[in-house]
mmCIF file of C-alpha atoms in Angstrom:
data_model
loop_
_atom_site.group_PDB
_atom_site.id
_atom_site.type_symbol
_atom_site.label_atom_id
_atom_site.label_comp_id
_atom_site.label_asym_id
_atom_site.label_seq_id
_atom_site.Cartn_x
_atom_site.Cartn_y
_atom_site.Cartn_z
ATOM 1 C CA MET S 1 33.437 3.731 31.356
ATOM 2 C CA SER S 2 33.108 -0.031 31.611
ATOM 3 C CA THR S 3 34.720 -2.087 34.300
ATOM 4 C CA THR S 4 35.743 -5.672 33.838
ATOM 5 C CA PRO S 5 34.539 -8.119 36.474
ATOM 6 C CA PRO S 6 37.182 -9.568 38.756
ATOM 7 C CA PRO S 7 38.645 -12.809 37.438
ATOM 8 C CA VAL S 8 37.118 -16.024 38.723
ATOM 9 C CA PRO S 9 39.608 -17.832 40.972
ATOM 10 C CA PRO S 10 40.784 -21.152 39.534
ATOM 11 C CA ALA S 11 38.715 -24.239 40.260
ATOM 12 C CA PRO S 12 39.950 -26.134 43.307
ATOM 13 C CA GLU S 13 41.460 -29.586 43.031
ATOM 14 C CA LEU S 14 39.101 -32.161 44.521
ATOM 15 C CA PHE S 15 39.754 -35.437 46.360
ATOM 16 C CA THR S 16 43.394 -34.770 47.262
ATOM 17 C CA TRP S 17 44.758 -35.292 50.777
ATOM 18 C CA GLU S 18 44.754 -31.523 51.231
ATOM 19 C CA PHE S 19 41.122 -31.436 50.193
ATOM 20 C CA ALA S 20 40.290 -34.233 52.655
ATOM 21 C CA THR S 21 41.804 -32.222 55.510
ATOM 22 C CA ASP S 22 39.605 -29.191 54.821
ATOM 23 C CA PRO S 23 37.157 -29.496 51.924
ATOM 24 C CA TYR S 24 35.074 -26.480 52.909
ATOM 25 C CA PRO S 25 36.905 -23.784 50.859
ATOM 26 C CA ALA S 26 36.550 -25.952 47.748
ATOM 27 C CA TYR S 27 32.870 -26.462 48.433
ATOM 28 C CA ALA S 28 32.402 -22.699 48.861
ATOM 29 C CA TRP S 29 33.948 -22.217 45.394
ATOM 30 C CA LEU S 30 31.652 -24.844 43.890
ATOM 31 C CA ARG S 31 28.523 -23.357 45.503
ATOM 32 C CA GLU S 32 29.363 -19.983 43.965
ATOM 33 C CA HIS S 33 30.753 -20.935 40.563
ATOM 34 C CA ALA S 34 29.630 -24.497 39.716
ATOM 35 C CA PRO S 35 26.862 -25.547 42.109
ATOM 36 C CA VAL S 36 26.060 -28.704 40.122
ATOM 37 C CA HIS S 37 29.466 -29.858 38.960
ATOM 38 C CA LYS S 38 30.540 -32.922 36.984
ATOM 39 C CA ALA S 39 33.644 -34.385 38.596
ATOM 40 C CA THR S 40 35.850 -37.387 37.969
ATOM 41 C CA LEU S 41 36.050 -39.354 41.206
ATOM 42 C CA PRO S 42 39.157 -41.184 42.449
ATOM 43 C CA SER S 43 37.614 -44.441 41.159
ATOM 44 C CA GLY S 44 37.420 -42.993 37.638
ATOM 45 C CA VAL S 45 33.619 -42.791 37.702
ATOM 46 C CA GLU S 46 32.152 -39.437 36.640
ATOM 47 C CA ALA S 47 29.359 -38.044 38.814
ATOM 48 C CA TRP S 48 27.472 -34.809 39.365
ATOM 49 C CA LEU S 49 28.176 -33.065 42.699
ATOM 50 C CA VAL S 50 25.229 -31.061 44.077
ATOM 51 C CA THR S 51 26.542 -28.458 46.525
ATOM 52 C CA ARG S 52 23.831 -25.876 47.375
ATOM 53 C CA TYR S 53 21.338 -26.490 50.169
ATOM 54 C CA GLY S 54 18.181 -25.877 48.129
ATOM 55 C CA ASP S 55 19.329 -28.076 45.263
ATOM 56 C CA ALA S 56 20.541 -30.757 47.686
ATOM 57 C CA ARG S 57 17.227 -30.923 49.511
ATOM 58 C CA GLN S 58 15.388 -31.197 46.193
ATOM 59 C CA ALA S 59 17.692 -33.934 44.909
ATOM 60 C CA LEU S 60 17.454 -36.015 48.094
ATOM 61 C CA ALA S 61 13.673 -36.200 47.708
ATOM 62 C CA ASP S 62 13.515 -36.554 43.906
ATOM 63 C CA GLN S 63 12.003 -39.931 43.008
ATOM 64 C CA ARG S 64 13.653 -39.726 39.567
ATOM 65 C CA LEU S 65 17.004 -40.216 41.286
ATOM 66 C CA SER S 66 17.092 -43.932 41.951
ATOM 67 C CA LYS S 67 19.186 -45.700 44.594
ATOM 68 C CA ASN S 68 19.386 -48.843 42.452
ATOM 69 C CA PRO S 69 22.816 -49.170 40.731
ATOM 70 C CA ALA S 70 21.083 -50.961 37.841
ATOM 71 C CA HIS S 71 20.180 -47.473 36.580
ATOM 72 C CA HIS S 72 23.854 -46.522 36.177
ATOM 73 C CA ASP S 73 24.736 -46.166 32.505
ATOM 74 C CA GLU S 74 28.318 -47.412 33.007
ATOM 75 C CA PRO S 75 29.170 -50.947 31.848
ATOM 76 C CA ALA S 76 28.439 -53.681 34.360
ATOM 77 C CA HIS S 77 32.094 -54.006 35.395
ATOM 78 C CA ALA S 78 32.108 -50.392 36.621
ATOM 79 C CA LYS S 79 29.044 -50.699 38.807
ATOM 80 C CA GLY S 80 31.082 -52.179 41.625
ATOM 81 C CA LYS S 81 32.808 -48.803 41.908
ATOM 82 C CA THR S 82 29.651 -47.109 43.132
ATOM 83 C CA GLY S 83 28.921 -48.965 46.363
ATOM 84 C CA ILE S 84 30.528 -50.825 49.233
ATOM 85 C CA PRO S 85 33.402 -53.046 48.009
ATOM 86 C CA GLY S 86 32.392 -56.681 47.951
ATOM 87 C CA GLU S 87 28.675 -56.229 48.615
ATOM 88 C CA ARG S 88 27.695 -57.439 45.133
ATOM 89 C CA LYS S 89 29.707 -60.679 45.266
ATOM 90 C CA ALA S 90 28.517 -61.314 48.822
ATOM 91 C CA GLU S 91 24.849 -60.985 47.707
ATOM 92 C CA LEU S 92 24.301 -58.059 50.047
ATOM 93 C CA MET S 93 22.903 -55.591 47.516
ATOM 94 C CA THR S 94 19.237 -55.712 48.564
ATOM 95 C CA HIS S 95 19.500 -53.215 51.411
ATOM 96 C CA LEU S 96 17.933 -49.834 52.064
ATOM 97 C CA LEU S 97 20.731 -47.831 50.421
ATOM 98 C CA ASN S 98 20.380 -49.664 47.091
ATOM 99 C CA ILE S 99 16.647 -50.030 46.524
ATOM 100 C CA ASP S 100 13.600 -47.926 45.669
ATOM 101 C CA PRO S 101 9.903 -48.196 46.499
ATOM 102 C CA PRO S 102 7.996 -50.433 46.791
ATOM 103 C CA ASP S 103 10.738 -52.757 48.117
ATOM 104 C CA HIS S 104 12.316 -49.898 50.065
ATOM 105 C CA THR S 105 8.974 -49.101 51.697
ATOM 106 C CA ARG S 106 8.443 -52.739 52.670
ATOM 107 C CA LEU S 107 11.905 -53.314 54.117
ATOM 108 C CA ARG S 108 12.056 -49.972 55.915
ATOM 109 C CA ARG S 109 8.732 -50.701 57.600
ATOM 110 C CA LEU S 110 10.117 -53.984 58.935
ATOM 111 C CA VAL S 111 13.012 -52.374 60.784
ATOM 112 C CA SER S 112 11.591 -48.963 61.657
ATOM 113 C CA LYS S 113 10.095 -50.192 64.926
ATOM 114 C CA ALA S 114 13.578 -51.020 66.211
ATOM 115 C CA PHE S 115 14.543 -47.356 66.002
ATOM 116 C CA THR S 116 11.503 -45.659 67.491
ATOM 117 C CA PRO S 117 12.238 -43.064 70.197
ATOM 118 C CA ARG S 118 10.752 -45.455 72.785
ATOM 119 C CA ARG S 119 12.984 -48.377 71.798
ATOM 120 C CA VAL S 120 16.030 -46.133 71.667
ATOM 121 C CA ALA S 121 15.215 -44.688 75.105
ATOM 122 C CA GLU S 122 15.061 -48.237 76.485
ATOM 123 C CA PHE S 123 18.535 -48.784 75.060
ATOM 124 C CA ALA S 124 19.999 -45.677 76.765
ATOM 125 C CA PRO S 125 21.290 -47.453 79.918
ATOM 126 C CA ARG S 126 23.251 -49.911 77.772
ATOM 127 C CA VAL S 127 24.818 -47.058 75.771
ATOM 128 C CA GLN S 128 25.794 -45.333 79.012
ATOM 129 C CA GLU S 129 27.249 -48.594 80.367
ATOM 130 C CA LEU S 130 29.351 -49.074 77.217
ATOM 131 C CA THR S 131 30.489 -45.444 77.302
ATOM 132 C CA ASP S 132 31.649 -45.634 80.907
ATOM 133 C CA HIS S 133 33.336 -48.992 80.379
ATOM 134 C CA LEU S 134 35.387 -47.674 77.463
ATOM 135 C CA ILE S 135 36.443 -44.530 79.329
ATOM 136 C CA ASP S 136 37.399 -46.696 82.317
ATOM 137 C CA GLY S 137 39.883 -48.405 80.022
ATOM 138 C CA PHE S 138 42.033 -45.295 79.565
ATOM 139 C CA ALA S 139 40.981 -42.759 82.226
ATOM 140 C CA ALA S 140 43.845 -43.604 84.607
ATOM 141 C CA ARG S 141 46.451 -43.304 81.819
ATOM 142 C CA GLY S 142 46.036 -39.612 81.090
ATOM 143 C CA SER S 143 46.074 -40.101 77.308
ATOM 144 C CA ALA S 144 44.159 -41.981 74.640
ATOM 145 C CA ASP S 145 43.404 -42.265 70.951
ATOM 146 C CA LEU S 146 39.731 -41.381 71.064
ATOM 147 C CA ILE S 147 39.011 -42.935 67.681
ATOM 148 C CA HIS S 148 40.363 -46.438 68.296
ATOM 149 C CA GLU S 149 39.698 -46.622 72.031
ATOM 150 C CA PHE S 150 36.331 -44.890 72.220
ATOM 151 C CA ALA S 151 34.528 -43.541 69.133
ATOM 152 C CA PHE S 152 35.047 -46.751 67.124
ATOM 153 C CA PRO S 153 34.144 -49.514 69.629
ATOM 154 C CA LEU S 154 31.143 -47.715 71.189
ATOM 155 C CA PRO S 155 28.769 -47.859 68.196
ATOM 156 C CA ILE S 156 30.076 -51.280 67.120
ATOM 157 C CA TYR S 157 29.104 -52.894 70.421
ATOM 158 C CA ALA S 158 25.850 -50.915 70.573
ATOM 159 C CA ILE S 159 24.638 -51.943 67.113
ATOM 160 C CA CYS S 160 25.748 -55.551 67.730
ATOM 161 C CA ASP S 161 23.588 -55.604 70.872
ATOM 162 C CA LEU S 162 20.659 -54.144 68.956
ATOM 163 C CA LEU S 163 21.010 -56.672 66.133
ATOM 164 C CA GLY S 164 21.380 -59.569 68.555
ATOM 165 C CA VAL S 165 24.998 -60.537 67.856
ATOM 166 C CA PRO S 166 26.133 -62.613 70.886
ATOM 167 C CA ARG S 167 28.677 -60.860 73.117
ATOM 168 C CA GLU S 168 31.273 -63.566 72.476
ATOM 169 C CA ASP S 169 31.154 -62.820 68.710
ATOM 170 C CA GLN S 170 31.253 -59.030 68.888
ATOM 171 C CA ASP S 171 35.045 -58.715 68.794
ATOM 172 C CA ASP S 172 34.995 -60.479 65.408
ATOM 173 C CA PHE S 173 32.569 -57.831 64.186
ATOM 174 C CA ARG S 174 34.880 -55.163 65.566
ATOM 175 C CA ASP S 175 37.784 -56.589 63.519
ATOM 176 C CA TRP S 176 35.746 -56.813 60.307
ATOM 177 C CA ALA S 177 34.352 -53.328 60.793
ATOM 178 C CA GLY S 178 37.829 -51.964 61.443
ATOM 179 C CA MET S 179 38.983 -53.305 58.094
ATOM 180 C CA MET S 180 35.933 -51.833 56.358
ATOM 181 C CA ILE S 181 36.495 -48.268 57.565
ATOM 182 C CA ARG S 182 40.171 -48.227 56.623
ATOM 183 C CA HIS S 183 39.107 -47.859 52.999
ATOM 184 C CA GLY S 184 42.398 -47.630 51.114
ATOM 185 C CA GLY S 185 44.514 -47.893 54.252
ATOM 186 C CA GLY S 186 44.394 -51.667 54.692
ATOM 187 C CA PRO S 187 45.637 -54.596 52.623
ATOM 188 C CA ARG S 188 44.411 -54.814 49.028
ATOM 189 C CA GLY S 189 41.008 -56.488 48.901
ATOM 190 C CA GLY S 190 40.691 -56.357 52.688
ATOM 191 C CA VAL S 191 37.320 -54.612 52.641
ATOM 192 C CA ALA S 192 35.781 -57.150 50.273
ATOM 193 C CA ARG S 193 37.169 -60.037 52.362
ATOM 194 C CA SER S 194 35.708 -58.519 55.527
ATOM 195 C CA VAL S 195 32.341 -58.089 53.818
ATOM 196 C CA LYS S 196 32.447 -61.739 52.727
ATOM 197 C CA LYS S 197 33.270 -62.924 56.260
ATOM 198 C CA MET S 198 30.490 -60.799 57.688
ATOM 199 C CA ARG S 199 28.054 -62.206 55.112
ATOM 200 C CA GLY S 200 28.961 -65.786 56.062
ATOM 201 C CA TYR S 201 28.582 -65.040 59.749
ATOM 202 C CA LEU S 202 25.200 -63.318 59.281
ATOM 203 C CA ALA S 203 23.845 -66.279 57.278
ATOM 204 C CA GLU S 204 24.867 -68.627 60.089
ATOM 205 C CA LEU S 205 23.476 -66.312 62.789
ATOM 206 C CA ILE S 206 20.129 -65.973 60.986
ATOM 207 C CA HIS S 207 19.937 -69.783 60.749
ATOM 208 C CA ARG S 208 20.722 -70.204 64.480
ATOM 209 C CA LYS S 209 18.214 -67.565 65.517
ATOM 210 C CA ARG S 210 15.480 -69.033 63.335
ATOM 211 C CA GLU S 211 15.976 -72.407 65.019
ATOM 212 C CA GLY S 212 15.962 -70.816 68.480
ATOM 213 C CA LEU S 213 12.949 -68.506 68.134
ATOM 214 C CA GLY S 214 10.664 -68.765 71.153
ATOM 215 C CA GLN S 215 13.249 -70.576 73.259
ATOM 216 C CA GLY S 216 14.804 -67.590 75.025
ATOM 217 C CA GLU S 217 15.752 -63.952 74.564
ATOM 218 C CA ASP S 218 14.825 -62.969 71.031
ATOM 219 C CA ASP S 219 13.813 -59.325 71.290
ATOM 220 C CA ASP S 220 16.629 -58.293 68.966
ATOM 221 C CA LEU S 221 16.412 -56.887 65.463
ATOM 222 C CA ILE S 222 17.584 -59.985 63.556
ATOM 223 C CA SER S 223 14.990 -62.118 65.374
ATOM 224 C CA GLY S 224 12.381 -59.521 64.497
ATOM 225 C CA LEU S 225 13.338 -59.713 60.820
ATOM 226 C CA ILE S 226 13.092 -63.515 60.926
ATOM 227 C CA ARG S 227 9.673 -63.390 62.578
ATOM 228 C CA ALA S 228 8.487 -60.952 59.938
ATOM 229 C CA SER S 229 9.677 -63.197 57.112
ATOM 230 C CA ASP S 230 8.095 -66.229 58.775
ATOM 231 C CA HIS S 231 4.759 -64.388 59.022
ATOM 232 C CA GLY S 232 4.296 -63.585 55.369
ATOM 233 C CA GLU S 233 6.321 -60.384 54.974
ATOM 234 C CA HIS S 234 8.240 -61.994 52.079
ATOM 235 C CA LEU S 235 11.691 -61.246 53.448
ATOM 236 C CA THR S 236 14.281 -63.490 51.822
ATOM 237 C CA GLU S 237 17.380 -64.670 53.666
ATOM 238 C CA ASN S 238 19.487 -62.455 51.379
ATOM 239 C CA GLU S 239 17.314 -59.478 52.274
ATOM 240 C CA ALA S 240 17.583 -60.259 55.992
ATOM 241 C CA ALA S 241 21.368 -60.601 55.781
ATOM 242 C CA ALA S 242 21.693 -57.449 53.664
ATOM 243 C CA MET S 243 19.501 -55.538 56.112
ATOM 244 C CA ALA S 244 21.585 -56.622 59.096
ATOM 245 C CA PHE S 245 24.763 -55.807 57.165
ATOM 246 C CA ILE S 246 23.757 -52.271 56.202
ATOM 247 C CA LEU S 247 22.407 -51.492 59.668
ATOM 248 C CA LEU S 248 25.782 -52.476 61.060
ATOM 249 C CA PHE S 249 27.756 -50.673 58.358
ATOM 250 C CA ALA S 250 25.668 -47.493 58.295
ATOM 251 C CA GLY S 251 25.012 -47.641 62.028
ATOM 252 C CA PHE S 252 28.587 -47.598 63.218
ATOM 253 C CA GLU S 253 30.813 -45.612 60.863
ATOM 254 C CA THR S 254 28.537 -42.587 60.938
ATOM 255 C CA THR S 255 28.599 -42.575 64.749
ATOM 256 C CA VAL S 256 32.379 -43.100 64.875
ATOM 257 C CA ASN S 257 32.749 -39.918 62.840
ATOM 258 C CA LEU S 258 30.026 -38.027 64.701
ATOM 259 C CA ILE S 259 31.879 -38.570 67.984
ATOM 260 C CA GLY S 260 35.384 -38.080 66.536
ATOM 261 C CA ASN S 261 34.575 -34.998 64.453
ATOM 262 C CA GLY S 262 32.430 -33.629 67.269
ATOM 263 C CA VAL S 263 35.121 -33.903 69.941
ATOM 264 C CA TYR S 264 37.690 -32.445 67.558
ATOM 265 C CA ALA S 265 35.438 -29.464 66.750
ATOM 266 C CA LEU S 266 34.854 -28.802 70.451
ATOM 267 C CA LEU S 267 38.576 -28.938 71.219
ATOM 268 C CA ARG S 268 39.194 -26.454 68.385
ATOM 269 C CA ASN S 269 36.447 -24.146 69.700
ATOM 270 C CA PRO S 270 37.208 -23.788 73.432
ATOM 271 C CA GLY S 271 34.555 -21.139 74.039
ATOM 272 C CA GLN S 272 31.781 -23.415 72.767
ATOM 273 C CA ARG S 273 33.217 -26.381 74.653
ATOM 274 C CA ALA S 274 33.253 -24.335 77.907
ATOM 275 C CA ARG S 275 29.601 -23.349 77.367
ATOM 276 C CA LEU S 276 28.645 -26.977 76.971
ATOM 277 C CA GLN S 277 30.582 -28.090 80.050
ATOM 278 C CA HIS S 278 28.985 -25.337 82.123
ATOM 279 C CA SER S 279 25.550 -26.409 80.893
ATOM 280 C CA LEU S 280 26.230 -30.074 81.695
ATOM 281 C CA ALA S 281 27.516 -29.187 85.179
ATOM 282 C CA ALA S 282 24.222 -27.393 85.810
ATOM 283 C CA GLY S 283 22.308 -30.557 84.902
ATOM 284 C CA GLU S 284 20.886 -29.090 81.697
ATOM 285 C CA THR S 285 20.412 -31.029 78.468
ATOM 286 C CA GLY S 286 19.172 -28.372 76.044
ATOM 287 C CA LEU S 287 22.590 -27.202 74.844
ATOM 288 C CA LEU S 288 23.762 -30.809 74.510
ATOM 289 C CA GLU S 289 20.800 -31.606 72.258
ATOM 290 C CA THR S 290 21.155 -28.548 70.002
ATOM 291 C CA GLY S 291 24.936 -28.948 70.171
ATOM 292 C CA VAL S 292 24.960 -32.438 68.667
ATOM 293 C CA GLU S 293 22.756 -31.193 65.817
ATOM 294 C CA GLU S 294 25.168 -28.300 65.255
ATOM 295 C CA LEU S 295 28.161 -30.627 65.224
ATOM 296 C CA LEU S 296 26.345 -32.707 62.584
ATOM 297 C CA ARG S 297 25.888 -29.568 60.493
ATOM 298 C CA TYR S 298 29.318 -28.027 61.086
ATOM 299 C CA ASP S 299 31.531 -31.036 60.289
ATOM 300 C CA GLY S 300 29.259 -34.028 59.991
ATOM 301 C CA PRO S 301 30.149 -37.701 59.602
ATOM 302 C CA VAL S 302 28.677 -38.112 56.102
ATOM 303 C CA GLU S 303 30.313 -35.827 53.559
ATOM 304 C CA LEU S 304 28.393 -36.992 50.493
ATOM 305 C CA ALA S 305 25.045 -38.740 50.465
ATOM 306 C CA THR S 306 25.131 -42.249 49.046
ATOM 307 C CA TRP S 307 24.820 -42.860 45.312
ATOM 308 C CA ARG S 308 21.825 -41.875 43.218
ATOM 309 C CA PHE S 309 21.270 -42.488 39.495
ATOM 310 C CA ALA S 310 19.079 -40.465 37.140
ATOM 311 C CA THR S 311 16.316 -42.699 35.744
ATOM 312 C CA GLU S 312 15.473 -40.022 33.173
ATOM 313 C CA ALA S 313 16.896 -36.711 32.043
ATOM 314 C CA LEU S 314 16.260 -34.045 34.673
ATOM 315 C CA THR S 315 17.413 -30.588 35.747
ATOM 316 C CA ILE S 316 18.975 -29.703 39.099
ATOM 317 C CA GLY S 317 19.995 -26.142 39.865
ATOM 318 C CA GLY S 318 19.680 -25.209 36.195
ATOM 319 C CA GLN S 319 21.991 -28.030 35.127
ATOM 320 C CA GLU S 320 20.718 -30.776 32.832
ATOM 321 C CA ILE S 321 21.525 -34.279 34.104
ATOM 322 C CA PRO S 322 21.351 -37.031 31.444
ATOM 323 C CA ALA S 323 19.571 -40.298 32.208
ATOM 324 C CA GLY S 324 21.889 -42.876 33.738
ATOM 325 C CA ASP S 325 24.321 -40.379 35.264
ATOM 326 C CA PRO S 326 25.320 -40.753 38.943
ATOM 327 C CA VAL S 327 24.450 -37.880 41.289
ATOM 328 C CA LEU S 328 26.147 -37.262 44.639
ATOM 329 C CA VAL S 329 24.592 -34.741 47.009
ATOM 330 C CA VAL S 330 27.364 -33.022 48.979
ATOM 331 C CA LEU S 331 25.842 -32.783 52.462
ATOM 332 C CA ALA S 332 28.968 -31.126 53.880
ATOM 333 C CA SER S 333 28.635 -28.295 51.372
ATOM 334 C CA ALA S 334 24.855 -27.904 51.672
ATOM 335 C CA ASP S 335 25.146 -27.607 55.451
ATOM 336 C CA ARG S 336 27.633 -24.728 55.080
ATOM 337 C CA ASP S 337 25.516 -22.843 52.530
ATOM 338 C CA PRO S 338 25.262 -19.147 53.603
ATOM 339 C CA ALA S 339 21.993 -18.897 51.677
ATOM 340 C CA ARG S 340 20.477 -21.202 54.307
ATOM 341 C CA PHE S 341 22.526 -20.793 57.510
ATOM 342 C CA ASP S 342 23.695 -17.592 59.179
ATOM 343 C CA GLY S 343 27.430 -17.697 59.814
ATOM 344 C CA PRO S 344 27.703 -21.223 58.414
ATOM 345 C CA ASP S 345 31.445 -21.530 59.093
ATOM 346 C CA THR S 346 30.975 -20.678 62.783
ATOM 347 C CA LEU S 347 30.268 -23.387 65.364
ATOM 348 C CA ASP S 348 27.263 -22.294 67.453
ATOM 349 C CA LEU S 349 26.032 -25.049 69.773
ATOM 350 C CA ALA S 350 22.901 -23.054 70.588
ATOM 351 C CA ARG S 351 21.860 -22.710 66.932
ATOM 352 C CA ARG S 352 18.084 -23.158 66.731
ATOM 353 C CA ASP S 353 17.301 -22.730 63.042
ATOM 354 C CA ASN S 354 19.203 -25.859 62.067
ATOM 355 C CA GLN S 355 17.449 -28.038 59.540
ATOM 356 C CA HIS S 356 20.731 -29.625 58.505
ATOM 357 C CA LEU S 357 20.893 -32.492 56.020
ATOM 358 C CA GLY S 358 23.308 -34.602 58.043
ATOM 359 C CA TYR S 359 20.758 -37.414 58.264
ATOM 360 C CA GLY S 360 19.513 -36.904 54.720
ATOM 361 C CA HIS S 361 16.010 -35.956 53.649
ATOM 362 C CA GLY S 362 12.993 -37.669 52.115
ATOM 363 C CA ILE S 363 12.256 -41.385 52.124
ATOM 364 C CA HIS S 364 15.915 -42.257 52.698
ATOM 365 C CA TYR S 365 16.190 -40.112 55.839
ATOM 366 C CA CYS S 366 18.483 -41.969 58.230
ATOM 367 C CA LEU S 367 16.535 -44.687 60.015
ATOM 368 C CA GLY S 368 19.071 -44.806 62.852
ATOM 369 C CA ALA S 369 19.043 -41.066 63.607
ATOM 370 C CA PRO S 370 17.506 -41.499 67.099
ATOM 371 C CA LEU S 371 20.206 -44.040 68.036
ATOM 372 C CA ALA S 372 23.012 -41.878 66.608
ATOM 373 C CA ARG S 373 21.733 -38.878 68.580
ATOM 374 C CA LEU S 374 21.642 -40.951 71.761
ATOM 375 C CA GLU S 375 25.173 -42.263 71.238
ATOM 376 C CA GLY S 376 26.535 -38.837 70.301
ATOM 377 C CA GLN S 377 24.938 -37.074 73.253
ATOM 378 C CA THR S 378 25.969 -39.784 75.723
ATOM 379 C CA ALA S 379 29.549 -39.943 74.461
ATOM 380 C CA LEU S 380 30.152 -36.193 74.477
ATOM 381 C CA ALA S 381 28.452 -35.535 77.802
ATOM 382 C CA THR S 382 30.311 -38.349 79.551
ATOM 383 C CA LEU S 383 33.702 -37.450 78.090
ATOM 384 C CA LEU S 384 33.429 -33.766 78.998
ATOM 385 C CA THR S 385 32.135 -34.551 82.486
ATOM 386 C CA ARG S 386 34.579 -37.304 83.423
ATOM 387 C CA LEU S 387 37.617 -35.776 81.661
ATOM 388 C CA PRO S 388 36.986 -32.030 82.098
ATOM 389 C CA ASP S 389 40.452 -30.878 80.970
ATOM 390 C CA LEU S 390 40.467 -32.980 77.788
ATOM 391 C CA ARG S 391 42.854 -31.490 75.208
ATOM 392 C CA LEU S 392 44.421 -32.378 71.876
ATOM 393 C CA GLY S 393 47.516 -34.531 72.171
ATOM 394 C CA ALA S 394 48.925 -33.607 68.745
ATOM 395 C CA ASP S 395 49.297 -30.626 66.452
ATOM 396 C CA PRO S 396 46.133 -30.390 64.295
ATOM 397 C CA ALA S 397 48.389 -30.275 61.219
ATOM 398 C CA GLU S 398 49.594 -33.789 62.069
ATOM 399 C CA LEU S 399 46.109 -35.324 62.082
ATOM 400 C CA ARG S 400 45.006 -37.286 59.039
ATOM 401 C CA TRP S 401 41.531 -37.790 57.664
ATOM 402 C CA ARG S 402 40.510 -41.153 56.259
ATOM 403 C CA GLY S 403 40.403 -41.428 52.503
ATOM 404 C CA GLY S 404 37.035 -42.329 51.078
ATOM 405 C CA LEU S 405 34.228 -40.723 49.180
ATOM 406 C CA ILE S 406 31.117 -40.849 51.367
ATOM 407 C CA MET S 407 32.285 -40.579 54.973
ATOM 408 C CA ARG S 408 34.353 -37.886 56.685
ATOM 409 C CA GLY S 409 36.345 -38.867 59.753
ATOM 410 C CA LEU S 410 39.725 -38.749 61.449
ATOM 411 C CA ARG S 411 42.086 -41.710 61.359
ATOM 412 C CA THR S 412 43.224 -40.977 64.914
ATOM 413 C CA LEU S 413 42.421 -38.409 67.599
ATOM 414 C CA PRO S 414 45.141 -38.354 70.278
ATOM 415 C CA VAL S 415 44.084 -36.581 73.468
ATOM 416 C CA GLU S 416 45.550 -35.880 76.897
ATOM 417 C CA PHE S 417 43.918 -35.157 80.242
ATOM 418 C CA SER S 418 44.545 -35.372 83.978
ATOM 419 C CA PRO S 419 44.559 -39.066 84.943
ATOM 420 C CA VAL S 420 41.434 -40.181 86.795
ATOM 421 C CA PRO S 421 41.967 -43.106 89.221
#
């Protein structure tokens, strides 16, 4: 007697507001039924979504998947839909997220020394100072929006300091960055205008720093890029500006979401949060370190890796990908793959076997990972220590996630706590 297999549940609808709130059930369906799935994105561009951990890790390291949008087979007018709005017109395309070796190798080498563990450790007191200053701004009130008052400004000011943006100009950067992360939530064309303003400012700042080299403090990253270009490293002004731009863009929004998503996950998992607070009170750092990695895996700041384009026909997970097609590796799905992680939908801050893909993999592995770890660990430890009874100030159903393809983060995170004088 034959038995018919159970019917396959219908395919989930992708990229809706409901999906943005909790994409993980849809990703579980894709991993099981369509692990390499061709989807039409909100922009109208069609791309392949890679959802299983093994396939994702392979794709992230596959040299046949180019970062250069020139390999996209769409007409030229559509290429602007596959990157940061306005970066093409602002001549900011030649950055690490859009290029391949050998240019990628050359440019990455120039900035890698700014993100060594030693340099990041030297920066730790400044990150702690910024963290405390921001908490001081709302501690006595007993309530705050942790996105706008804490998670957003912290990495902005930190990366501005690292780049060498003068303190008096950093609030301008904060305004431009705020417009950039609103995605569809701001005025039409606002992102592109902010990118253009940032491009003009960076060109002026590079010019001022080049004129002032050797006359004062110039141990910042932009000065380092200028010195490299002046000593035969063949770094054009456009490349220097694009590098500064992407370090700012990639270096702040990811950390905003790491802190916001991380705090939210801890508040939704009180047992894990209590373990971490107990560990911090005992002066231990081990659970904090593994905990930040687990938060990156569990609900990380980057939902989909940035764009890749097939330079030739290739096969991923048994699926043939034609040359010229865009490929998006779904990090959020790969990091919840039960074939790789035990109990993937459970938050376990002590998880040891945790080779998550939150920072990518291969030659495009996140350059700023040491800085993001420092900021995430400092922010969470200081919040939970200084505001020990931190709690959600709104029903989780009322919270909204920002629209956008690559990043995953809350628009707001209202919290309450006992006022601290």
